[in-house]
Coordinates of C-alpha atoms and ligand atoms in Angstrom, one line a residue:
Chain Z
M1 CA -52.9 32.4 -52.4
D2 CA -54.9 31.8 -55.5
E3 CA -52.8 29.4 -57.7
N4 CA -53.2 31.4 -60.9
L5 CA -52.1 34.5 -59.1
R6 CA -49.1 32.7 -57.6
R7 CA -48.1 31.4 -61.0
E8 CA -48.6 34.8 -62.6
I9 CA -46.2 36.3 -60.0
I10 CA -43.5 33.8 -60.3
L11 CA -43.6 33.7 -64.0
D12 CA -43.7 37.4 -64.3
H13 CA -40.6 37.8 -62.3
Y14 CA -38.9 34.8 -64.0
T15 CA -39.5 36.3 -67.5
N16 CA -38.8 39.8 -66.5
P17 CA -36.6 39.8 -63.5
L18 CA -35.7 43.0 -61.7
N19 CA -32.1 44.2 -62.0
K20 CA -30.9 41.1 -63.8
K21 CA -27.6 42.8 -64.9
I22 CA -24.2 43.7 -63.9
P23 CA -24.5 47.1 -62.2
E24 CA -22.9 50.0 -64.0
N25 CA -20.7 51.3 -61.1
K26 CA -19.5 47.8 -60.1
E27 CA -16.9 49.3 -57.7
N28 CA -19.6 50.5 -55.4
Y29 CA -21.1 47.1 -54.9
E30 CA -20.0 43.9 -53.0
K31 CA -20.4 40.6 -55.0
I32 CA -21.3 37.2 -53.8
N33 CA -21.8 34.0 -55.5
T34 CA -24.6 31.7 -54.3
N35 CA -25.1 28.2 -55.5
N36 CA -26.4 24.9 -54.3
S37 CA -24.5 21.6 -54.7
S38 CA -27.7 19.7 -55.0
C39 CA -28.9 21.7 -58.0
I40 CA -27.4 23.7 -60.8
D41 CA -28.7 27.1 -59.7
N42 CA -25.7 29.6 -59.8
L43 CA -26.2 33.3 -59.1
D44 CA -23.8 36.3 -58.7
I45 CA -25.4 38.9 -56.5
Y46 CA -24.2 42.5 -56.3
I47 CA -25.3 44.7 -53.4
E48 CA -24.6 48.4 -52.7
I49 CA -24.8 49.3 -49.1
K50 CA -24.3 53.0 -47.9
D51 CA -24.9 54.5 -44.5
N52 CA -26.4 51.2 -43.2
L53 CA -28.9 51.2 -46.1
I54 CA -29.4 48.8 -49.0
K55 CA -29.2 51.1 -51.9
D56 CA -29.3 48.7 -54.8
I57 CA -29.1 45.0 -55.7
C58 CA -28.4 43.3 -59.0
F59 CA -27.8 39.8 -60.0
T60 CA -26.6 37.6 -63.0
G61 CA -26.4 33.9 -63.6
E62 CA -28.3 30.9 -64.5
A63 CA -31.0 29.6 -62.4
C64 CA -34.4 27.9 -62.4
A65 CA -37.8 29.7 -62.4
I66 CA -38.1 29.6 -58.6
S67 CA -34.6 30.9 -57.8
T68 CA -34.8 33.6 -60.5
S69 CA -38.1 34.9 -59.5
S70 CA -37.4 34.7 -55.9
C71 CA -34.3 36.7 -56.4
S72 CA -36.1 39.3 -58.3
I73 CA -38.8 39.6 -55.6
M74 CA -36.2 39.8 -53.0
I75 CA -34.5 42.6 -54.7
H76 CA -37.7 44.5 -55.0
N77 CA -38.4 44.0 -51.2
L78 CA -34.9 44.8 -50.0
I79 CA -33.9 47.9 -51.8
G80 CA -34.4 50.8 -49.4
K81 CA -34.3 48.7 -46.2
T82 CA -31.8 49.3 -43.4
I83 CA -29.6 46.3 -42.6
K84 CA -31.6 45.5 -39.6
E85 CA -34.8 45.6 -41.5
A86 CA -33.4 43.4 -44.2
K87 CA -32.4 40.8 -41.7
E88 CA -35.8 40.8 -40.1
Y89 CA -37.3 40.5 -43.5
I90 CA -35.1 37.6 -44.5
L91 CA -35.7 35.8 -41.1
N92 CA -39.4 36.2 -41.7
F93 CA -39.2 34.8 -45.2
K94 CA -37.2 31.8 -44.0
N95 CA -39.7 31.2 -41.3
M96 CA -42.4 31.0 -44.0
I97 CA -40.3 28.5 -46.0
D98 CA -39.6 26.4 -42.9
E99 CA -43.2 26.2 -41.9
L100 CA -42.7 28.4 -38.8
P101 CA -44.8 31.2 -37.6
Y102 CA -44.3 34.3 -39.7
N103 CA -45.7 37.8 -40.5
E104 CA -47.6 37.8 -43.8
D105 CA -48.0 41.5 -43.9
I106 CA -44.3 42.5 -44.8
L107 CA -43.8 39.9 -47.5
N108 CA -46.2 40.9 -50.4
E109 CA -45.3 39.1 -53.5
A110 CA -42.8 36.8 -51.7
L111 CA -45.9 35.2 -50.3
A112 CA -46.0 33.4 -53.7
Y113 CA -43.7 30.8 -52.0
N114 CA -45.7 30.2 -49.0
N115 CA -46.5 26.6 -50.1
I116 CA -43.0 25.8 -51.5
Y117 CA -42.4 23.6 -48.5
K118 CA -44.6 21.0 -50.2
Q119 CA -41.8 20.5 -52.8
N120 CA -38.8 19.8 -50.6
N121 CA -36.4 19.9 -53.6
R122 CA -37.5 23.5 -54.5
K123 CA -37.2 25.0 -51.1
H124 CA -33.6 25.7 -51.4
C125 CA -34.3 27.2 -54.8
A126 CA -36.5 29.9 -53.3
F127 CA -34.1 30.6 -50.5
L128 CA -30.9 30.5 -52.6
P129 CA -30.7 34.2 -53.3
Y130 CA -31.3 35.1 -49.7
E131 CA -28.4 32.9 -48.6
G132 CA -26.1 35.0 -50.7
I133 CA -27.4 38.3 -49.2
L134 CA -27.2 36.9 -45.7
K135 CA -23.5 36.2 -46.2
I136 CA -22.9 39.8 -47.0
L137 CA -25.2 41.2 -44.3
A138 CA -23.6 39.1 -41.6
K139 CA -20.5 41.4 -41.9
Y140 CA -22.7 44.3 -40.8
E141 CA -23.9 44.7 -37.2
Chain H
M1 CA -37.4 -5.8 -72.4
N2 CA -36.9 -7.8 -69.2
R3 CA -38.9 -5.2 -67.1
E4 CA -40.4 -7.8 -64.8
D5 CA -36.9 -8.5 -63.4
F6 CA -36.7 -5.1 -61.9
P7 CA -38.7 -4.3 -58.6
M8 CA -38.1 -0.6 -59.1
L9 CA -40.3 -0.7 -62.4
N10 CA -43.3 -1.6 -60.3
K11 CA -43.1 1.8 -58.7
D12 CA -44.9 3.6 -61.4
I13 CA -41.8 5.6 -62.5
I14 CA -40.2 6.3 -66.0
Y15 CA -36.6 6.0 -65.2
L16 CA -34.4 7.8 -67.9
D17 CA -31.3 8.5 -65.8
N18 CA -29.4 5.3 -66.5
G19 CA -26.3 7.2 -67.3
A20 CA -26.2 8.2 -63.5
T21 CA -27.0 4.8 -62.2
T22 CA -29.1 1.9 -63.4
L23 CA -31.9 -0.1 -61.6
K24 CA -31.1 -3.4 -60.0
P25 CA -32.7 -6.7 -61.0
Q26 CA -34.1 -9.0 -58.3
V27 CA -31.3 -11.6 -58.9
V28 CA -28.7 -9.0 -57.9
I29 CA -30.7 -7.9 -54.8
D30 CA -31.2 -11.6 -53.8
K31 CA -27.6 -12.4 -54.2
I32 CA -26.6 -9.6 -51.9
V33 CA -29.2 -10.4 -49.4
D34 CA -28.0 -14.0 -49.6
Y35 CA -24.5 -13.0 -48.6
Y36 CA -25.7 -10.9 -45.7
T37 CA -28.2 -13.6 -44.6
N38 CA -26.4 -16.9 -45.0
Y39 CA -22.5 -16.5 -45.1
S40 CA -21.8 -13.1 -43.8
A41 CA -18.1 -13.5 -42.9
N42 CA -14.9 -11.7 -43.9
A43 CA -12.9 -12.7 -47.0
H44 CA -9.3 -14.2 -46.9
R45 CA -9.7 -15.8 -43.5
G46 CA -10.9 -19.3 -44.6
D47 CA -10.6 -21.1 -41.2
Y48 CA -14.3 -21.9 -41.1
D49 CA -16.9 -23.0 -43.8
I50 CA -18.7 -19.7 -44.3
S51 CA -15.6 -17.8 -44.5
F52 CA -14.3 -20.2 -47.1
K53 CA -17.5 -19.7 -49.0
V54 CA -16.9 -15.9 -49.0
D55 CA -13.5 -16.4 -50.5
Q56 CA -15.0 -18.7 -53.2
E57 CA -17.9 -16.2 -54.0
Y58 CA -15.5 -13.3 -54.1
E59 CA -13.0 -14.9 -56.3
Q60 CA -15.8 -16.3 -58.6
A61 CA -17.0 -12.7 -59.1
R62 CA -13.5 -11.6 -60.1
E63 CA -13.5 -14.6 -62.5
K64 CA -16.8 -13.4 -64.0
V65 CA -15.5 -9.9 -64.4
R66 CA -12.5 -11.2 -66.1
Q67 CA -14.5 -13.3 -68.6
F68 CA -16.9 -10.3 -69.2
I69 CA -14.2 -7.9 -70.4
N70 CA -12.1 -10.8 -71.7
A71 CA -9.0 -10.1 -69.6
Q72 CA -6.3 -12.8 -69.8
K73 CA -5.4 -13.1 -66.1
R74 CA -7.3 -12.9 -62.8
E75 CA -4.5 -10.7 -61.5
E76 CA -5.5 -8.0 -64.0
I77 CA -9.0 -7.5 -62.3
I78 CA -8.7 -5.2 -59.2
F79 CA -12.0 -4.5 -57.3
T80 CA -12.3 -0.8 -56.4
S81 CA -15.2 1.3 -55.2
G82 CA -16.0 2.5 -58.7
S83 CA -14.6 4.2 -61.8
T84 CA -13.5 7.2 -60.0
E85 CA -11.3 5.4 -57.6
S86 CA -9.9 3.2 -60.4
L87 CA -8.9 6.3 -62.5
N88 CA -7.4 8.0 -59.4
M89 CA -5.3 4.8 -58.8
I90 CA -4.1 4.8 -62.3
A91 CA -3.1 8.4 -62.2
N92 CA -1.6 8.5 -58.7
G93 CA -0.4 4.8 -58.4
F94 CA 1.1 4.4 -61.8
F95 CA 1.6 7.6 -63.8
K96 CA 2.6 9.9 -61.0
N97 CA 5.7 7.7 -60.6
Y98 CA 6.3 7.1 -64.4
L99 CA 5.9 10.5 -65.9
E100 CA 8.5 13.3 -66.3
P101 CA 7.6 17.0 -65.9
T102 CA 7.9 17.6 -69.6
D103 CA 5.3 14.8 -70.4
E104 CA 2.0 15.4 -71.9
I105 CA -1.4 13.8 -71.2
L106 CA -4.2 14.0 -73.9
I107 CA -7.9 14.2 -72.8
T108 CA -10.8 15.9 -74.3
T109 CA -13.4 18.5 -73.1
S110 CA -16.2 16.0 -73.1
E111 CA -14.6 13.8 -70.2
H112 CA -16.3 13.3 -66.9
A113 CA -14.8 15.0 -64.0
S114 CA -13.4 11.7 -62.8
N115 CA -11.2 11.5 -65.9
V116 CA -10.1 15.2 -65.7
L117 CA -9.3 16.0 -62.1
P118 CA -6.8 13.1 -61.4
W119 CA -4.9 14.3 -64.5
F120 CA -5.1 18.0 -63.4
H121 CA -3.7 16.8 -60.1
L122 CA -0.7 15.3 -61.9
Q123 CA -0.1 18.6 -63.7
N124 CA -0.3 20.6 -60.4
T125 CA 1.9 18.2 -58.4
I126 CA 4.5 16.8 -60.9
G127 CA 4.3 19.3 -63.6
V128 CA 3.0 17.4 -66.6
Q129 CA 0.8 19.1 -69.2
V130 CA -2.9 18.1 -69.7
K131 CA -3.8 18.8 -73.4
Y132 CA -7.0 18.5 -75.2
I133 CA -7.7 16.6 -78.5
P134 CA -10.0 18.8 -80.5
L135 CA -13.5 17.3 -81.2
D136 CA -15.1 17.5 -84.7
N137 CA -18.4 19.2 -85.4
N138 CA -20.5 16.4 -83.9
H139 CA -18.3 16.5 -80.8
Y140 CA -16.5 13.2 -81.9
V141 CA -12.9 12.2 -81.4
T142 CA -11.5 11.5 -84.9
L143 CA -8.3 9.4 -85.4
D144 CA -7.1 12.4 -87.5
N145 CA -7.3 14.8 -84.6
V146 CA -5.6 12.2 -82.4
I147 CA -2.7 12.0 -84.8
K148 CA -2.5 15.8 -84.9
S149 CA -2.6 16.1 -81.1
I150 CA 0.3 13.6 -80.5
T151 CA 3.6 15.4 -79.9
P152 CA 7.0 13.7 -79.0
N153 CA 6.1 14.4 -75.3
T154 CA 2.6 12.7 -75.3
K155 CA 2.8 9.8 -72.9
V156 CA -0.9 9.1 -72.0
I157 CA -4.2 9.3 -73.8
A158 CA -7.0 9.1 -71.4
L159 CA -10.5 8.8 -72.9
A160 CA -14.0 7.7 -72.2
G161 CA -15.0 4.8 -74.3
I162 CA -18.5 6.4 -74.6
T163 CA -19.0 9.9 -73.1
N164 CA -21.8 10.6 -70.7
V165 CA -23.4 13.7 -72.3
I166 CA -22.8 13.3 -76.0
G167 CA -22.8 9.5 -75.9
D168 CA -20.4 9.2 -78.8
E169 CA -18.1 6.2 -79.0
R170 CA -14.5 6.7 -79.5
P171 CA -12.4 4.5 -81.8
I172 CA -10.4 3.2 -78.9
K173 CA -8.9 0.1 -80.7
E174 CA -7.6 2.3 -83.4
I175 CA -6.2 4.8 -80.9
C176 CA -4.5 2.2 -79.0
H177 CA -2.9 0.9 -82.2
L178 CA -1.6 4.2 -83.0
A179 CA -0.6 5.2 -79.5
H180 CA 1.4 2.1 -79.0
Q181 CA 3.5 3.0 -82.0
H182 CA 4.4 6.1 -80.3
N183 CA 5.0 4.4 -76.9
I184 CA 1.9 6.1 -75.4
F185 CA -0.3 4.4 -72.9
V186 CA -4.1 4.4 -73.3
V187 CA -6.4 4.7 -70.3
M188 CA -10.1 4.1 -71.1
D189 CA -12.7 5.4 -68.9
A190 CA -15.3 2.6 -69.6
S191 CA -18.0 3.8 -67.2
Q192 CA -20.5 4.2 -70.0
Y193 CA -18.9 1.6 -72.2
V194 CA -18.8 -1.7 -70.3
P195 CA -22.6 -1.5 -69.4
H196 CA -23.8 -1.0 -73.0
R197 CA -21.1 -2.9 -75.2
K198 CA -19.4 -6.2 -75.5
T199 CA -16.0 -5.4 -74.0
D200 CA -12.9 -7.1 -75.1
V201 CA -9.8 -5.6 -73.4
V202 CA -7.5 -7.8 -75.6
D203 CA -9.0 -6.8 -78.8
L204 CA -9.0 -3.1 -77.9
D205 CA -5.5 -3.5 -76.4
V206 CA -6.1 -0.7 -73.7
D207 CA -3.4 -0.5 -71.1
F208 CA -5.8 0.5 -68.3
L209 CA -9.5 0.4 -68.1
A210 CA -12.1 1.5 -65.3
F211 CA -15.8 1.0 -64.8
S212 CA -18.4 0.9 -62.1
G213 CA -20.8 -1.8 -61.1
H214 CA -23.8 0.5 -60.4
K215 CA -24.1 1.6 -64.0
M216 CA -24.6 -2.0 -65.2
C217 CA -27.4 -3.3 -62.8
G218 CA -24.9 -3.9 -60.1
P219 CA -24.6 -2.5 -56.6
T220 CA -23.1 0.8 -55.7
G221 CA -19.7 1.1 -54.2
I222 CA -18.0 -1.5 -56.3
G223 CA -16.1 -1.0 -59.5
V224 CA -13.2 -2.4 -61.5
L225 CA -9.7 -1.4 -62.3
Y226 CA -8.3 -3.4 -65.2
G227 CA -4.6 -3.0 -66.2
K228 CA -2.2 -5.1 -68.2
K229 CA -0.4 -7.4 -65.7
E230 CA 3.1 -6.0 -66.3
L231 CA 1.7 -2.4 -65.7
L232 CA -0.3 -3.3 -62.5
E233 CA 2.9 -4.8 -61.2
E234 CA 4.4 -1.2 -61.2
L235 CA 1.2 0.4 -59.8
E236 CA 2.1 1.6 -56.4
P237 CA -0.6 0.6 -53.8
L238 CA -2.0 3.9 -52.4
N239 CA -3.8 2.1 -49.6
L240 CA -1.6 0.0 -47.3
G241 CA -2.8 -2.3 -44.5
G242 CA -4.5 -5.5 -43.9
G243 CA -5.1 -8.0 -46.7
M244 CA -2.4 -6.7 -49.0
N245 CA 0.8 -7.4 -46.9
E246 CA 2.9 -10.6 -46.7
S247 CA 4.9 -9.6 -43.5
F248 CA 6.0 -6.4 -41.7
D249 CA 8.7 -7.1 -39.2
S250 CA 10.0 -3.6 -39.2
P251 CA 9.6 -0.4 -41.4
N252 CA 12.2 -1.6 -43.9
E253 CA 11.0 -5.2 -43.9
V254 CA 7.5 -4.8 -45.4
Y255 CA 6.5 -7.2 -48.0
F256 CA 3.3 -7.0 -50.1
K257 CA 1.3 -9.7 -51.5
E258 CA 1.0 -10.5 -55.2
L259 CA -1.8 -9.1 -57.4
P260 CA -4.6 -8.7 -57.1
A261 CA -4.6 -8.6 -53.3
R262 CA -1.6 -6.0 -53.3
L263 CA -4.1 -3.4 -54.7
E264 CA -7.1 -4.4 -52.4
A265 CA -6.1 -3.3 -48.9
G266 CA -8.7 -3.6 -46.2
T267 CA -11.8 -5.5 -46.0
P268 CA -13.2 -5.3 -49.5
N269 CA -16.8 -4.6 -50.5
I270 CA -17.7 -8.3 -50.6
A271 CA -21.4 -7.9 -51.0
G272 CA -20.6 -5.4 -53.8
A273 CA -18.3 -7.7 -55.7
I274 CA -20.6 -10.7 -55.3
G275 CA -23.5 -8.6 -56.4
L276 CA -21.6 -7.3 -59.3
G277 CA -20.9 -11.0 -60.3
A278 CA -24.6 -11.6 -60.4
A279 CA -25.2 -8.5 -62.5
I280 CA -22.7 -9.8 -65.0
D281 CA -24.4 -13.3 -65.1
Y282 CA -27.7 -11.3 -65.7
L283 CA -26.5 -9.1 -68.5
T284 CA -24.6 -12.0 -70.1
K285 CA -27.8 -14.0 -70.2
I286 CA -29.6 -11.3 -72.0
G287 CA -26.5 -10.8 -74.3
M288 CA -24.5 -7.4 -74.7
T289 CA -25.0 -7.3 -78.4
K290 CA -28.7 -7.6 -77.8
I291 CA -28.6 -4.8 -75.3
Q292 CA -26.6 -2.5 -77.6
E293 CA -29.0 -3.2 -80.5
Y294 CA -32.1 -2.5 -78.4
E295 CA -30.7 0.8 -77.0
I296 CA -29.8 2.2 -80.3
N297 CA -33.1 1.4 -81.9
L298 CA -35.0 2.8 -78.9
R299 CA -32.8 6.0 -79.1
K300 CA -33.6 6.2 -82.8
Y301 CA -37.3 5.9 -82.0
A302 CA -37.1 8.7 -79.4
L303 CA -34.9 10.9 -81.5
E304 CA -37.4 10.8 -84.5
K305 CA -40.1 12.1 -82.2
L306 CA -38.1 14.6 -80.3
I307 CA -36.7 16.2 -83.3
K308 CA -40.2 17.1 -84.5
I309 CA -40.6 19.3 -81.4
P310 CA -39.7 22.8 -82.8
Y311 CA -38.4 24.4 -79.6
L312 CA -36.2 21.5 -78.6
D313 CA -32.4 22.1 -79.1
I314 CA -30.9 18.6 -79.2
L315 CA -27.2 18.7 -78.5
N316 CA -26.3 15.3 -79.9
I317 CA -28.3 14.3 -82.9
E318 CA -25.4 12.1 -83.8
S319 CA -24.7 9.6 -81.0
D320 CA -23.7 6.0 -80.7
S321 CA -25.5 5.3 -77.3
G322 CA -28.8 5.6 -75.6
I323 CA -28.1 9.2 -74.5
I324 CA -29.9 12.3 -75.8
A325 CA -29.1 15.7 -74.4
F326 CA -31.4 18.8 -75.1
N327 CA -32.7 22.0 -74.0
V328 CA -36.2 23.5 -74.2
E329 CA -35.9 27.0 -75.7
G330 CA -36.6 29.6 -73.0
I331 CA -37.0 27.1 -70.1
F332 CA -34.1 26.3 -67.7
S333 CA -33.2 22.7 -67.7
Q334 CA -33.9 22.1 -64.2
D335 CA -37.5 23.4 -64.5
V336 CA -38.0 21.0 -67.2
A337 CA -36.7 18.2 -65.0
Y338 CA -39.0 19.4 -62.2
Y339 CA -42.0 19.4 -64.6
L340 CA -41.3 15.9 -65.8
N341 CA -40.8 14.8 -62.1
K342 CA -44.4 15.7 -61.5
Y343 CA -45.3 12.9 -63.9
N344 CA -42.7 10.5 -62.3
I345 CA -40.3 10.8 -65.2
C346 CA -36.7 10.8 -63.9
V347 CA -34.2 12.7 -66.1
R348 CA -31.2 14.6 -65.1
A349 CA -30.6 18.3 -65.6
G350 CA -27.2 20.0 -65.2
N351 CA -23.7 19.7 -66.6
H352 CA -23.5 16.0 -65.9
C353 CA -20.0 16.4 -64.4
A354 CA -18.6 17.4 -67.8
K355 CA -18.1 21.0 -67.0
N356 CA -15.5 21.6 -69.8
L357 CA -18.0 20.5 -72.3
K358 CA -19.5 24.0 -72.1
S359 CA -16.9 25.5 -74.3
E360 CA -17.5 22.8 -76.8
V361 CA -21.4 22.8 -77.2
G362 CA -22.0 26.4 -76.1
V363 CA -24.4 25.5 -73.2
K364 CA -23.6 24.9 -69.7
N365 CA -26.6 22.9 -68.6
S366 CA -29.0 20.5 -70.4
I367 CA -31.5 17.8 -69.9
R368 CA -30.1 14.3 -70.4
L369 CA -32.1 11.2 -71.2
S370 CA -30.0 8.0 -70.8
L371 CA -31.8 4.8 -71.9
Y372 CA -31.2 1.2 -70.9
F373 CA -32.6 -2.1 -72.2
Y374 CA -35.6 -2.0 -69.8
N375 CA -36.8 1.3 -71.2
T376 CA -39.6 1.1 -73.7
E377 CA -41.3 2.9 -76.7
S378 CA -44.4 3.7 -74.7
E379 CA -42.2 5.3 -72.0
I380 CA -40.8 7.6 -74.8
D381 CA -44.2 8.3 -76.0
D382 CA -45.2 9.6 -72.6
L383 CA -42.2 11.8 -72.4
V384 CA -42.7 13.1 -75.9
E385 CA -46.4 13.9 -75.1
L386 CA -45.4 16.0 -72.0
L387 CA -42.6 17.8 -73.9
S388 CA -44.9 18.5 -76.9
N389 CA -47.0 21.0 -74.9
K390 CA -44.9 24.0 -74.0
E391 CA -47.6 26.1 -72.4
K392 CA -48.4 23.2 -70.0
M393 CA -44.7 22.8 -69.3
R394 CA -44.5 26.6 -68.5
I395 CA -47.6 26.5 -66.2
E396 CA -46.5 23.3 -64.4
M397 CA -42.8 23.8 -64.0
I398 CA -43.4 25.8 -60.8
Ligands
PLP401 C1 -18.0 8.8 -68.2 C2 -18.1 8.5 -66.8 N1 -16.8 8.5 -66.1 C3 -16.8 8.3 -64.8 C4 -17.9 8.3 -64.1 C5 -17.7 8.1 -62.6 O1 -18.3 7.0 -62.1 P1 -18.5 6.7 -60.5 O2 -19.2 7.9 -59.9 O3 -19.3 5.5 -60.5 O4 -17.2 6.5 -59.9 C6 -19.2 8.5 -64.6 C7 -20.4 8.4 -63.8 O5 -21.1 9.2 -63.9 C8 -19.2 8.5 -66.1 O6 -20.3 8.7 -66.8

C-alpha cells in the first residue's frame, strides 16, 4: 500500500472514528473492556448481536492513533456480518498482523496495518479492539 | 556531565526516562562482574576466603548506604528488593500490628502505586482509614494542608519526598516535626529523592524511608528500607527462613537473629548490594549537591523552550526536580512517545503508576521527561526541535 494512502486512512479514522460513542439503547448491547498492560490504550467496546448477526458496534475510551483507527475500521467491517463471518474476518486480520498467509480481498481499509509487524510494539495496538470483540464472540458458536 | 562513564550513552539514544530507571556507569557494571567473576560465593558462610570477602563487601555496601543517608546505625539499613518491597514491609510488618481499626493514614493523590496499595491493603484487612492531604494549585503539599488534615486518629503520614509525575519536593522535615508532636509516624517514599538530593535521615527525622538502587545508577532488584532502630526492632519479619534465625529446635523454640539480619531472610541480592555500594561511591564522588543543581538548571533550560510551543500543555510548570510532564494538544501521549522513539528518544507515556493523580490534574495520561545529570542541553534541543513541528509529529506518529 502507498505510504500516503496508508497514513491518510489511519489518520482519517483516528480523527473521525466511526461510532466512538456510548450507544443509545445500551441495554441491547454487550460491553467489554479491552486494554493492554504494556501500553496505556484502554477501550470499552459495545456490541449488539441479534439473530446471529452483528447489528452494531460502538466504542469509547482513550487510545493511540493505531488502536483507535483500527477499532473504527473494524467496526466498519464487522457490522452486518454473521458471527461466523466475523470470526473468519478477525482470524484473517490476525494472520496479516502475524505475517501468516491471509486473504487481502476481504480486508479493505484494514490493509493499512499490513506492515505493522515491522513495529513490534504497535502490533498489539492494531489488534487490541479485535481482542475485545473476540472475547464476546467466543460465547457464540 | 560524566557522560563518558555510561556505556549506554554510546548507543545513540537520548534517554529521558530516568524516573523509571537510570543508566549504569561502567564502575557499577565492573563491580558486579567482579563479584560474579572473582569471588562468587554466598554471604554469611565465611569458612573460606572468597566467602569471607563476600561478607566484607556486602557489609561494606551497607556501611556505604548508611553514610550516604546519614543513618546512625548499621542495623537501621535493611537491604530489600526495592522501594516497593520496603514500603510493603513497613505497612505489613510494622503498621499492621501497631494500628487500631479507628486509626487514619494520610497520603496524597500524587503518590506512586507502591505508596498507595500497601495502605489500601491495611484499610481492607485491619479497617484503618486511608485519607488524602489536599494538594494546592501547583499540586504541592503545604504544611498548612497537613495541619488541616491531621485528626486525633491520624497515626501515619506516608509521602513521597519527591513525586514521580509532578516532581514536587515535600517539606518532609517540617512535616516530621509537626507529626511527631502529635505522635504520628512519618514514612518517606524516597524513590525519587535519594537519587537526586543529599539525604540526611537524622536531619529529616523520618521514621521509615524507602528507596531503590536502580533509580540511582545502581542495579535492579536491590533497594533499602531504613527505619529508626527502635521501630525496626518491632517490625515483624514477613520472610522467615535461612540467614535470619538463631535456632529452631521446635515450633515454639524459634529464635531470630538481631537486626539487620532478622529482616533479610534467604540469600540476599549480593551482587545488587555490592553494585549499589559502587553506585553510591560514584554519586558521592560527583557530589549530590552538584547533581541537584545541574538537574534543576537543565530543567529550567528545557522548560523555557518547551513553554514556547503553543500546543504543549505542561502539567507541572512549578517543580523542584528534573521532571516535566506534558501533553500535546490533540495527540495521544503514547503516539508522541512512539514518534520520539523513531528518533531514539526515550520518554515515558502513561499514568506513571500515579493513577489517583487523574482527579488532581484532570488528565489520565501524559508524557514524562525525567532528567539526570548525564542529560545535556543539546539533547533537550533535539527534543524541542522534534516537538516544535506538529505536522511532522502527526505524520510520523504512525
Ligand atoms: C515515587 C516512587 N515510589 C515508588 C516507586 C517504586 O519503585 P520500585 O519499582 O523500584 O520498587 C517508584 C518507581 O517508579 C517511584 O517513582
